[in-house]
CSV table of C-alpha atoms in Angstrom, one decimal:
chain,number,residue,atom,x,y,z
T,1,ILE,CA,114.3,71.7,126.4
T,2,SER,CA,115.5,74.5,124.0
T,3,LYS,CA,112.0,74.6,122.4
T,4,CYS,CA,110.4,75.0,125.8
T,5,VAL,CA,112.8,77.9,126.7
T,6,ILE,CA,112.2,79.6,123.3
T,7,ASN,CA,108.5,79.5,123.6
T,8,MET,CA,108.4,80.8,127.2
T,9,LEU,CA,106.7,84.1,127.9
T,10,TYR,CA,108.6,86.8,129.8
T,11,LEU,CA,107.3,90.0,131.3
T,12,LEU,CA,109.7,92.9,131.0
T,13,LEU,CA,108.9,95.3,133.8
T,14,ASP,CA,110.0,98.8,134.7
T,15,SER,CA,108.5,101.4,137.0
T,16,GLU,CA,109.2,104.9,138.1
T,17,LEU,CA,109.0,105.7,141.8
T,18,THR,CA,108.9,109.0,143.6
T,19,SER,CA,111.5,108.0,146.2
T,20,PHE,CA,114.3,105.5,146.8
T,21,ASN,CA,112.9,104.5,150.2
T,22,LYS,CA,109.9,102.3,150.9
T,23,TYR,CA,107.6,105.3,151.3
T,24,ASN,CA,106.9,106.4,147.8
T,25,SER,CA,104.4,106.5,145.0
T,26,ILE,CA,104.6,104.5,141.8
T,27,ILE,CA,104.1,107.0,139.0
T,28,ALA,CA,104.7,104.9,135.9
T,29,VAL,CA,104.8,101.3,134.9
T,30,TYR,CA,106.0,99.7,131.7
T,31,MET,CA,105.3,96.1,130.8
T,32,ALA,CA,106.3,94.2,127.7
T,33,ILE,CA,105.5,90.5,126.8
T,34,ILE,CA,108.5,88.8,125.2
T,35,LYS,CA,108.3,85.6,123.3
T,36,ASN,CA,111.1,84.2,121.1
T,37,ASN,CA,113.2,87.3,121.9
T,38,LYS,CA,110.6,89.6,120.4
T,39,ILE,CA,108.2,92.0,122.1
T,40,ILE,CA,104.7,90.8,121.2
T,41,ASP,CA,102.8,93.3,123.3
T,42,GLU,CA,103.5,96.2,125.6
T,43,ILE,CA,101.8,98.7,127.9
T,44,ASP,CA,103.1,102.0,129.3
T,45,LEU,CA,101.0,103.8,131.9
T,46,LYS,CA,101.5,107.1,133.7
T,47,LEU,CA,99.9,106.7,137.2
T,48,LEU,CA,98.2,108.9,139.9
T,49,PRO,CA,97.6,107.7,143.4
T,50,ASP,CA,93.9,107.3,144.1
T,51,ASP,CA,93.9,110.1,146.6
T,52,GLY,CA,95.8,112.3,144.2
T,53,GLU,CA,98.7,112.8,146.7
T,54,PHE,CA,102.2,111.8,145.8
T,55,ILE,CA,104.8,110.8,148.4
T,56,VAL,CA,107.9,112.5,146.9
T,57,SER,CA,111.6,112.6,147.4
T,58,PRO,CA,113.1,115.6,145.6
T,59,GLU,CA,116.4,113.8,145.1
T,60,ASN,CA,114.6,111.0,143.2
T,61,MET,CA,112.7,113.4,141.1
T,62,LYS,CA,116.0,115.0,140.0
T,63,VAL,CA,117.4,111.6,139.0
T,64,ASN,CA,114.2,110.7,137.0
T,65,ASN,CA,114.0,114.2,135.6
T,66,ILE,CA,110.2,114.2,136.2
T,67,ASP,CA,108.1,117.2,137.1
T,68,LEU,CA,104.9,116.1,138.8
T,69,ARG,CA,103.3,119.5,138.7
T,70,ASN,CA,102.0,118.7,135.2
T,71,TRP,CA,101.8,114.9,135.6
T,72,ASP,CA,98.9,113.5,133.7
T,73,GLY,CA,98.0,109.9,134.4
T,74,ILE,CA,95.3,107.4,135.4
T,75,LYS,CA,94.3,106.6,138.9
T,76,TYR,CA,95.7,103.4,140.5
T,77,LYS,CA,92.1,102.0,140.6
T,78,GLU,CA,91.8,102.2,136.8
T,79,ALA,CA,95.4,100.9,136.3
T,80,ARG,CA,94.6,97.8,138.4
T,81,LYS,CA,92.0,96.7,135.9
T,82,ILE,CA,94.2,97.5,132.9
T,83,LEU,CA,97.3,95.7,134.2
T,84,GLY,CA,95.4,92.8,135.5
T,85,LYS,CA,93.8,92.1,132.1
T,86,PHE,CA,97.1,92.7,130.4
T,87,ILE,CA,99.0,90.0,132.2
T,88,ARG,CA,96.1,87.6,132.5
T,89,LYS,CA,95.4,87.4,128.8
T,90,TYR,CA,98.8,85.6,128.2
T,91,VAL,CA,98.2,83.0,130.9
T,92,PHE,CA,94.4,82.4,130.8
T,93,ASN,CA,91.8,82.2,128.0
T,94,GLU,CA,88.5,84.1,128.2
T,95,LYS,CA,86.9,81.2,130.2
T,96,GLY,CA,89.6,81.4,132.8
T,97,ILE,CA,91.4,78.2,131.7
T,98,ARG,CA,95.2,78.3,132.0
T,99,ILE,CA,96.7,78.3,128.5
T,100,ASN,CA,100.4,79.1,129.4
T,101,ASP,CA,102.8,78.9,132.3
T,102,ARG,CA,103.2,81.9,134.5
T,103,LEU,CA,105.1,84.8,133.1
T,104,ILE,CA,108.8,85.2,134.2
T,105,VAL,CA,109.7,88.7,135.1
T,106,ILE,CA,112.8,90.4,133.8
T,107,GLY,CA,114.0,93.8,135.0
T,108,GLN,CA,116.7,95.9,136.6
T,109,GLY,CA,116.6,95.8,140.4
T,110,ILE,CA,113.1,94.4,140.0
T,111,GLY,CA,112.3,93.6,143.6
T,112,GLY,CA,111.3,97.2,144.4
T,113,ASP,CA,109.1,97.4,141.3
T,114,ILE,CA,107.2,94.2,142.2
T,115,GLU,CA,106.8,95.4,145.8
T,116,GLN,CA,105.3,98.7,144.6
T,117,ILE,CA,102.9,96.8,142.3
T,118,HIS,CA,101.8,94.6,145.2
T,119,ASN,CA,101.3,97.7,147.4
T,120,ASN,CA,99.5,99.9,145.0
T,121,LEU,CA,98.2,98.1,141.9
T,122,LEU,CA,97.8,94.3,142.0
T,123,THR,CA,97.6,92.1,145.1
T,124,LYS,CA,100.3,89.6,145.6
T,125,GLU,CA,97.7,86.8,145.0
T,126,SER,CA,96.4,88.2,141.7
T,127,TRP,CA,100.0,88.8,140.6
T,128,GLU,CA,101.2,85.3,141.4
T,129,ASP,CA,98.2,83.8,139.7
T,130,SER,CA,99.8,85.0,136.4
T,131,VAL,CA,103.4,85.8,137.2
T,132,ASP,CA,106.0,83.3,138.4
T,133,ARG,CA,108.0,83.8,141.5
T,134,ILE,CA,111.1,83.2,139.5
T,135,ILE,CA,112.6,86.5,138.4
T,136,ILE,CA,115.5,87.5,136.2
T,137,ASP,CA,117.1,90.6,137.7
T,138,THR,CA,119.7,92.1,135.3
T,139,ILE,CA,121.7,93.4,138.2
T,140,GLN,CA,122.2,90.0,139.7
T,141,LEU,CA,122.7,88.3,136.4
T,142,ALA,CA,125.3,90.8,135.2
T,143,SER,CA,127.1,90.7,138.5
T,144,THR,CA,127.3,86.9,138.4
T,145,LEU,CA,128.5,86.9,134.8
T,146,ARG,CA,131.1,89.6,135.5
T,147,GLN,CA,132.4,87.7,138.5
T,148,MET,CA,132.7,84.6,136.3
T,149,GLY,CA,134.7,86.6,133.8
T,150,LYS,CA,132.0,86.4,131.1
T,151,LEU,CA,131.7,90.2,130.9
T,152,PRO,CA,135.3,91.1,131.5
T,153,ASN,CA,135.2,94.8,130.4
T,154,LEU,CA,131.9,95.7,132.2
T,155,LYS,CA,132.7,98.5,134.6
T,156,SER,CA,129.4,98.4,136.6
T,157,VAL,CA,126.0,96.7,136.5
T,158,ARG,CA,124.0,100.0,136.2
T,159,LEU,CA,121.5,99.9,133.4
T,160,GLU,CA,123.2,102.6,131.5
T,161,GLU,CA,126.5,100.6,131.5
T,162,LEU,CA,124.7,97.4,130.4
T,163,TYR,CA,123.0,99.3,127.6
T,164,TRP,CA,126.3,100.7,126.4
T,165,TYR,CA,128.2,97.4,126.9
T,166,PHE,CA,125.8,95.4,124.6
T,167,GLY,CA,125.8,98.1,121.9
T,168,LEU,CA,122.2,99.1,122.3
T,169,GLY,CA,122.9,102.8,121.8
T,170,ASP,CA,122.5,105.9,123.9
T,171,MET,CA,120.6,105.3,127.1
T,172,SER,CA,119.3,108.9,127.0
T,173,GLU,CA,116.9,107.9,124.3
T,174,VAL,CA,115.2,105.4,126.7
T,175,TYR,CA,114.5,108.0,129.3
């Protein structure tokens, strides 16, 4: 069993959205493939809606510290092809034959990220062809471990707090 878990492929996922509500634009997506606790491939895309119009919440833009006036990215249409190829190459070979199990997604509050990917970039069907329905949400995982007493000094499950708690440095370097 441990050999199976070690050799599994994980998809680390993060995105930036223009609003905290369901009406927003996805403006960036980061994906990394993890195997044996190492990043073996990654992609980081800045995005533009196909019609060029962002749905924006000023409050969210302040939190993300992003100025869309000078935003330079690729259209969703182009991103669909790039992201589709990126995740498929770890699950299928060139002939379309499955070579690995579906990727397991890891992320912070990942449900919204996946929903925006389905709404704007990859259909649910094409996503689920390569990505498992099982997800590892760091908020849920950290909350459970904290309640069990396994993370006794953890003050909150915010990403910044987790980053600090596990000694990963200053979160400002990530943003």
